[in-house]
């Protein structure tokens, strides 16, 4: 594939690779999705993909990362002068998996499959879930201590909801609108978040 597509310094190359990776992993899953397929879709050399992202797992994690931010309603809450609620977090989380997708939850299924591929993949997905749910968008500052424990507990609830909704197809959890799901589970998230002093 040498000599085709974008050069390493071209503007937007990295973003094009991420977009291609997201599409490939959603279509084929983490295990079957190949770096060469990502490179073909992005019209770059496979070596350039490794140059930017290091490993297939790194590429997968970064391509899926923005799907785990739960900050849209946080911004709205701040603008309205109120505290972001657990219902806001649930609605944002489900919205990320469902927006602009012909198959709602497809990205979550890909993430779950990746987590089962190896202990290293499970650890990376675990870290992604706990960090991104809690962090403001664009932040790379890791969370720790009590906030990290609460984030893990919140993450467990959200992943459980998503698993029931997208994988098991469990009754009303699968069929109810996201906002209704958020109203059911939001108080549980609030209880976890207020177990310490820095709920956000």
PDB file of C-alpha atoms in Angstrom:
ATOM      1  CA  UNK A   1       0.000   0.000   0.000  1.00  0.00           C
ATOM      2  CA  UNK A   2       2.975   2.303  -0.115  1.00  0.00           C
ATOM      3  CA  UNK A   3       2.637   5.501  -2.052  1.00  0.00           C
ATOM      4  CA  UNK A   4      -1.170   5.717  -1.873  1.00  0.00           C
ATOM      5  CA  UNK A   5      -3.500   8.046  -0.045  1.00  0.00           C
ATOM      6  CA  UNK A   6      -2.554  10.713   2.447  1.00  0.00           C
ATOM      7  CA  UNK A   7       0.980  11.539   3.473  1.00  0.00           C
ATOM      8  CA  UNK A   8       1.939  11.427   7.187  1.00  0.00           C
ATOM      9  CA  UNK A   9       1.808  15.201   7.549  1.00  0.00           C
ATOM     10  CA  UNK A  10      -1.499  15.824   5.802  1.00  0.00           C
ATOM     11  CA  UNK A  11      -4.047  17.726   7.890  1.00  0.00           C
ATOM     12  CA  UNK A  12      -6.868  15.516   9.075  1.00  0.00           C
ATOM     13  CA  UNK A  13      -5.040  12.225   8.533  1.00  0.00           C
ATOM     14  CA  UNK A  14      -5.295  11.180  12.169  1.00  0.00           C
ATOM     15  CA  UNK A  15      -8.983  12.049  12.297  1.00  0.00           C
ATOM     16  CA  UNK A  16      -9.596  10.171   9.054  1.00  0.00           C
ATOM     17  CA  UNK A  17      -7.954   7.073  10.516  1.00  0.00           C
ATOM     18  CA  UNK A  18     -10.105   7.304  13.657  1.00  0.00           C
ATOM     19  CA  UNK A  19     -13.259   7.673  11.594  1.00  0.00           C
ATOM     20  CA  UNK A  20     -12.282   4.702   9.444  1.00  0.00           C
ATOM     21  CA  UNK A  21     -11.406   2.641  12.520  1.00  0.00           C
ATOM     22  CA  UNK A  22     -14.733   3.365  14.149  1.00  0.00           C
ATOM     23  CA  UNK A  23     -16.556   2.245  11.006  1.00  0.00           C
ATOM     24  CA  UNK A  24     -14.505  -0.947  10.635  1.00  0.00           C
ATOM     25  CA  UNK A  25     -14.832  -1.936  14.287  1.00  0.00           C
ATOM     26  CA  UNK A  26     -18.567  -1.272  14.289  1.00  0.00           C
ATOM     27  CA  UNK A  27     -19.025  -3.402  11.187  1.00  0.00           C
ATOM     28  CA  UNK A  28     -16.645  -6.239  12.044  1.00  0.00           C
ATOM     29  CA  UNK A  29     -16.004  -6.033  15.780  1.00  0.00           C
ATOM     30  CA  UNK A  30     -12.648  -5.712  17.494  1.00  0.00           C
ATOM     31  CA  UNK A  31     -11.418  -9.249  16.879  1.00  0.00           C
ATOM     32  CA  UNK A  32     -12.211  -9.414  13.151  1.00  0.00           C
ATOM     33  CA  UNK A  33     -11.590  -5.754  12.363  1.00  0.00           C
ATOM     34  CA  UNK A  34      -8.107  -5.512  10.862  1.00  0.00           C
ATOM     35  CA  UNK A  35      -5.699  -2.590  10.828  1.00  0.00           C
ATOM     36  CA  UNK A  36      -5.246  -3.203   7.108  1.00  0.00           C
ATOM     37  CA  UNK A  37      -8.990  -2.715   6.611  1.00  0.00           C
ATOM     38  CA  UNK A  38      -8.809   0.549   8.545  1.00  0.00           C
ATOM     39  CA  UNK A  39      -5.885   1.679   6.401  1.00  0.00           C
ATOM     40  CA  UNK A  40      -7.733   0.870   3.180  1.00  0.00           C
ATOM     41  CA  UNK A  41     -10.794   2.802   4.276  1.00  0.00           C
ATOM     42  CA  UNK A  42      -8.725   5.793   5.364  1.00  0.00           C
ATOM     43  CA  UNK A  43      -6.597   5.541   2.193  1.00  0.00           C
ATOM     44  CA  UNK A  44      -3.304   5.387   4.066  1.00  0.00           C
ATOM     45  CA  UNK A  45      -0.540   2.848   4.568  1.00  0.00           C
ATOM     46  CA  UNK A  46      -1.062   0.419   7.432  1.00  0.00           C
ATOM     47  CA  UNK A  47       2.327   1.543   8.747  1.00  0.00           C
ATOM     48  CA  UNK A  48       0.931   5.039   9.178  1.00  0.00           C
ATOM     49  CA  UNK A  49      -1.899   3.698  11.334  1.00  0.00           C
ATOM     50  CA  UNK A  50       0.657   2.078  13.630  1.00  0.00           C
ATOM     51  CA  UNK A  51       2.718   5.280  13.574  1.00  0.00           C
ATOM     52  CA  UNK A  52      -0.188   7.280  14.965  1.00  0.00           C
ATOM     53  CA  UNK A  53      -1.728   4.737  17.327  1.00  0.00           C
ATOM     54  CA  UNK A  54       0.850   2.081  18.210  1.00  0.00           C
ATOM     55  CA  UNK A  55      -1.341  -1.007  18.446  1.00  0.00           C
ATOM     56  CA  UNK A  56      -4.708  -2.219  17.255  1.00  0.00           C
ATOM     57  CA  UNK A  57      -6.020  -2.033  20.819  1.00  0.00           C
ATOM     58  CA  UNK A  58      -4.850   1.565  21.197  1.00  0.00           C
ATOM     59  CA  UNK A  59      -6.567   2.424  17.923  1.00  0.00           C
ATOM     60  CA  UNK A  60      -9.783   0.745  19.014  1.00  0.00           C
ATOM     61  CA  UNK A  61      -9.872   2.448  22.404  1.00  0.00           C
ATOM     62  CA  UNK A  62      -9.267   5.889  20.962  1.00  0.00           C
ATOM     63  CA  UNK A  63     -11.796   5.418  18.173  1.00  0.00           C
ATOM     64  CA  UNK A  64     -14.463   4.524  20.735  1.00  0.00           C
ATOM     65  CA  UNK A  65     -13.478   7.005  23.436  1.00  0.00           C
ATOM     66  CA  UNK A  66     -15.785   9.863  22.501  1.00  0.00           C
ATOM     67  CA  UNK A  67     -18.794   7.547  22.749  1.00  0.00           C
ATOM     68  CA  UNK A  68     -18.283   7.380  26.511  1.00  0.00           C
ATOM     69  CA  UNK A  69     -18.350  11.060  27.380  1.00  0.00           C
ATOM     70  CA  UNK A  70     -21.509  11.895  29.332  1.00  0.00           C
ATOM     71  CA  UNK A  71     -21.106  15.644  29.337  1.00  0.00           C
ATOM     72  CA  UNK A  72     -23.747  17.058  26.972  1.00  0.00           C
ATOM     73  CA  UNK A  73     -26.366  17.515  29.663  1.00  0.00           C
ATOM     74  CA  UNK A  74     -23.701  18.603  32.106  1.00  0.00           C
ATOM     75  CA  UNK A  75     -23.181  21.713  29.981  1.00  0.00           C
ATOM     76  CA  UNK A  76     -26.934  22.268  29.869  1.00  0.00           C
ATOM     77  CA  UNK A  77     -27.202  21.862  33.643  1.00  0.00           C
ATOM     78  CA  UNK A  78     -24.451  24.414  34.219  1.00  0.00           C
ATOM     79  CA  UNK A  79     -26.146  26.826  31.830  1.00  0.00           C
ATOM     80  CA  UNK A  80     -29.399  26.391  33.732  1.00  0.00           C
ATOM     81  CA  UNK A  81     -27.715  26.883  37.098  1.00  0.00           C
ATOM     82  CA  UNK A  82     -28.485  23.399  38.378  1.00  0.00           C
ATOM     83  CA  UNK A  83     -26.534  20.301  39.359  1.00  0.00           C
ATOM     84  CA  UNK A  84     -26.261  17.566  36.734  1.00  0.00           C
ATOM     85  CA  UNK A  85     -28.447  14.643  37.760  1.00  0.00           C
ATOM     86  CA  UNK A  86     -28.085  10.908  37.485  1.00  0.00           C
ATOM     87  CA  UNK A  87     -30.824  10.991  34.861  1.00  0.00           C
ATOM     88  CA  UNK A  88     -28.683  13.392  32.818  1.00  0.00           C
ATOM     89  CA  UNK A  89     -25.782  10.935  32.967  1.00  0.00           C
ATOM     90  CA  UNK A  90     -27.906   7.945  31.923  1.00  0.00           C
ATOM     91  CA  UNK A  91     -29.516   9.884  29.078  1.00  0.00           C
ATOM     92  CA  UNK A  92     -26.139  11.098  27.820  1.00  0.00           C
ATOM     93  CA  UNK A  93     -24.660   7.602  28.044  1.00  0.00           C
ATOM     94  CA  UNK A  94     -27.482   5.958  26.099  1.00  0.00           C
ATOM     95  CA  UNK A  95     -27.617   8.846  23.661  1.00  0.00           C
ATOM     96  CA  UNK A  96     -23.993   8.287  22.721  1.00  0.00           C
ATOM     97  CA  UNK A  97     -24.717   4.708  21.683  1.00  0.00           C
ATOM     98  CA  UNK A  98     -27.920   5.528  19.840  1.00  0.00           C
ATOM     99  CA  UNK A  99     -27.387   8.822  18.052  1.00  0.00           C
ATOM    100  CA  UNK A 100     -26.906   8.615  14.295  1.00  0.00           C
ATOM    101  CA  UNK A 101     -26.924   4.826  14.251  1.00  0.00           C
ATOM    102  CA  UNK A 102     -29.162   2.516  12.252  1.00  0.00           C
ATOM    103  CA  UNK A 103     -28.416  -0.148  14.854  1.00  0.00           C
ATOM    104  CA  UNK A 104     -28.636   1.458  18.308  1.00  0.00           C
ATOM    105  CA  UNK A 105     -26.097   0.009  20.688  1.00  0.00           C
ATOM    106  CA  UNK A 106     -23.858  -1.389  17.945  1.00  0.00           C
ATOM    107  CA  UNK A 107     -20.858   0.474  19.346  1.00  0.00           C
ATOM    108  CA  UNK A 108     -21.543  -0.846  22.852  1.00  0.00           C
ATOM    109  CA  UNK A 109     -21.612  -4.403  21.534  1.00  0.00           C
ATOM    110  CA  UNK A 110     -18.249  -3.805  19.832  1.00  0.00           C
ATOM    111  CA  UNK A 111     -16.834  -2.470  23.095  1.00  0.00           C
ATOM    112  CA  UNK A 112     -18.134  -5.457  25.050  1.00  0.00           C
ATOM    113  CA  UNK A 113     -16.644  -7.861  22.509  1.00  0.00           C
ATOM    114  CA  UNK A 114     -13.295  -6.108  22.749  1.00  0.00           C
ATOM    115  CA  UNK A 115     -13.314  -6.377  26.536  1.00  0.00           C
ATOM    116  CA  UNK A 116     -13.690 -10.143  26.264  1.00  0.00           C
ATOM    117  CA  UNK A 117     -10.787 -10.492  23.815  1.00  0.00           C
ATOM    118  CA  UNK A 118      -8.006 -10.444  26.420  1.00  0.00           C
ATOM    119  CA  UNK A 119      -7.226  -9.306  29.977  1.00  0.00           C
ATOM    120  CA  UNK A 120      -5.338  -6.324  28.546  1.00  0.00           C
ATOM    121  CA  UNK A 121      -8.325  -5.310  26.438  1.00  0.00           C
ATOM    122  CA  UNK A 122     -10.648  -5.700  29.435  1.00  0.00           C
ATOM    123  CA  UNK A 123      -8.388  -3.468  31.526  1.00  0.00           C
ATOM    124  CA  UNK A 124      -8.297  -0.791  28.829  1.00  0.00           C
ATOM    125  CA  UNK A 125     -12.065  -0.810  28.377  1.00  0.00           C
ATOM    126  CA  UNK A 126     -12.486  -0.702  32.168  1.00  0.00           C
ATOM    127  CA  UNK A 127     -10.244   2.346  32.372  1.00  0.00           C
ATOM    128  CA  UNK A 128     -12.015   3.985  29.456  1.00  0.00           C
ATOM    129  CA  UNK A 129     -15.441   3.541  31.017  1.00  0.00           C
ATOM    130  CA  UNK A 130     -14.509   4.785  34.493  1.00  0.00           C
ATOM    131  CA  UNK A 131     -12.437   7.755  33.322  1.00  0.00           C
ATOM    132  CA  UNK A 132     -14.559   9.052  30.470  1.00  0.00           C
ATOM    133  CA  UNK A 133     -17.886   8.940  32.274  1.00  0.00           C
ATOM    134  CA  UNK A 134     -16.512  11.223  34.977  1.00  0.00           C
ATOM    135  CA  UNK A 135     -14.128  13.503  33.060  1.00  0.00           C
ATOM    136  CA  UNK A 136     -15.109  16.780  31.431  1.00  0.00           C
ATOM    137  CA  UNK A 137     -14.839  16.377  27.650  1.00  0.00           C
ATOM    138  CA  UNK A 138     -11.342  17.079  26.412  1.00  0.00           C
ATOM    139  CA  UNK A 139      -9.745  16.440  29.818  1.00  0.00           C
ATOM    140  CA  UNK A 140      -6.900  13.955  30.096  1.00  0.00           C
ATOM    141  CA  UNK A 141      -6.470  14.348  33.860  1.00  0.00           C
ATOM    142  CA  UNK A 142      -6.977  10.938  35.497  1.00  0.00           C
ATOM    143  CA  UNK A 143      -9.415  10.590  38.344  1.00  0.00           C
ATOM    144  CA  UNK A 144      -8.433   8.807  41.544  1.00  0.00           C
ATOM    145  CA  UNK A 145      -9.452   8.055  45.102  1.00  0.00           C
ATOM    146  CA  UNK A 146     -13.114   8.258  46.067  1.00  0.00           C
ATOM    147  CA  UNK A 147     -14.070   9.777  42.707  1.00  0.00           C
ATOM    148  CA  UNK A 148     -12.553   6.788  40.895  1.00  0.00           C
ATOM    149  CA  UNK A 149     -14.451   4.359  43.122  1.00  0.00           C
ATOM    150  CA  UNK A 150     -17.734   6.144  42.494  1.00  0.00           C
ATOM    151  CA  UNK A 151     -16.993   6.326  38.770  1.00  0.00           C
ATOM    152  CA  UNK A 152     -16.486   2.552  38.721  1.00  0.00           C
ATOM    153  CA  UNK A 153     -19.797   2.023  40.526  1.00  0.00           C
ATOM    154  CA  UNK A 154     -21.614   4.371  38.167  1.00  0.00           C
ATOM    155  CA  UNK A 155     -19.903   2.683  35.229  1.00  0.00           C
ATOM    156  CA  UNK A 156     -21.097  -0.718  36.433  1.00  0.00           C
ATOM    157  CA  UNK A 157     -24.684   0.529  36.508  1.00  0.00           C
ATOM    158  CA  UNK A 158     -24.455   2.106  33.060  1.00  0.00           C
ATOM    159  CA  UNK A 159     -22.798  -0.919  31.481  1.00  0.00           C
ATOM    160  CA  UNK A 160     -25.451  -3.146  33.045  1.00  0.00           C
ATOM    161  CA  UNK A 161     -28.223  -0.994  31.594  1.00  0.00           C
ATOM    162  CA  UNK A 162     -26.577  -1.017  28.173  1.00  0.00           C
ATOM    163  CA  UNK A 163     -26.038  -4.782  28.305  1.00  0.00           C
ATOM    164  CA  UNK A 164     -29.703  -5.370  29.131  1.00  0.00           C
ATOM    165  CA  UNK A 165     -30.826  -2.914  26.444  1.00  0.00           C
ATOM    166  CA  UNK A 166     -28.533  -3.762  23.529  1.00  0.00           C
ATOM    167  CA  UNK A 167     -27.334  -7.328  24.096  1.00  0.00           C
ATOM    168  CA  UNK A 168     -30.055  -9.144  26.036  1.00  0.00           C
ATOM    169  CA  UNK A 169     -33.002  -7.128  24.707  1.00  0.00           C
ATOM    170  CA  UNK A 170     -34.493  -7.303  28.192  1.00  0.00           C
ATOM    171  CA  UNK A 171     -38.159  -6.252  28.162  1.00  0.00           C
ATOM    172  CA  UNK A 172     -38.879  -2.564  28.735  1.00  0.00           C
ATOM    173  CA  UNK A 173     -35.199  -1.821  29.296  1.00  0.00           C
ATOM    174  CA  UNK A 174     -34.738  -2.606  25.598  1.00  0.00           C
ATOM    175  CA  UNK A 175     -37.866  -0.962  24.251  1.00  0.00           C
ATOM    176  CA  UNK A 176     -38.484   2.142  26.377  1.00  0.00           C
ATOM    177  CA  UNK A 177     -37.205   5.532  25.164  1.00  0.00           C
ATOM    178  CA  UNK A 178     -33.810   6.535  26.536  1.00  0.00           C
ATOM    179  CA  UNK A 179     -35.275   9.407  28.553  1.00  0.00           C
ATOM    180  CA  UNK A 180     -37.671   7.007  30.278  1.00  0.00           C
ATOM    181  CA  UNK A 181     -34.800   4.656  31.109  1.00  0.00           C
ATOM    182  CA  UNK A 182     -32.928   7.674  32.472  1.00  0.00           C
ATOM    183  CA  UNK A 183     -35.821   8.577  34.754  1.00  0.00           C
ATOM    184  CA  UNK A 184     -35.893   5.042  36.167  1.00  0.00           C
ATOM    185  CA  UNK A 185     -32.193   4.624  36.814  1.00  0.00           C
ATOM    186  CA  UNK A 186     -31.201   8.229  37.450  1.00  0.00           C
ATOM    187  CA  UNK A 187     -31.986   8.110  41.198  1.00  0.00           C
ATOM    188  CA  UNK A 188     -29.733   5.055  41.587  1.00  0.00           C
ATOM    189  CA  UNK A 189     -26.882   6.948  39.929  1.00  0.00           C
ATOM    190  CA  UNK A 190     -27.573   9.931  42.193  1.00  0.00           C
ATOM    191  CA  UNK A 191     -27.287   7.719  45.267  1.00  0.00           C
ATOM    192  CA  UNK A 192     -23.870   6.477  44.166  1.00  0.00           C
ATOM    193  CA  UNK A 193     -22.621   9.935  43.193  1.00  0.00           C
ATOM    194  CA  UNK A 194     -23.628  11.530  46.479  1.00  0.00           C
ATOM    195  CA  UNK A 195     -21.903   8.847  48.540  1.00  0.00           C
ATOM    196  CA  UNK A 196     -18.940  11.272  48.639  1.00  0.00           C
ATOM    197  CA  UNK A 197     -18.432  14.989  48.630  1.00  0.00           C
ATOM    198  CA  UNK A 198     -17.432  15.777  45.042  1.00  0.00           C
ATOM    199  CA  UNK A 199     -20.351  14.582  42.936  1.00  0.00           C
ATOM    200  CA  UNK A 200     -20.336  16.276  39.549  1.00  0.00           C
TER     201      UNK A 200
END
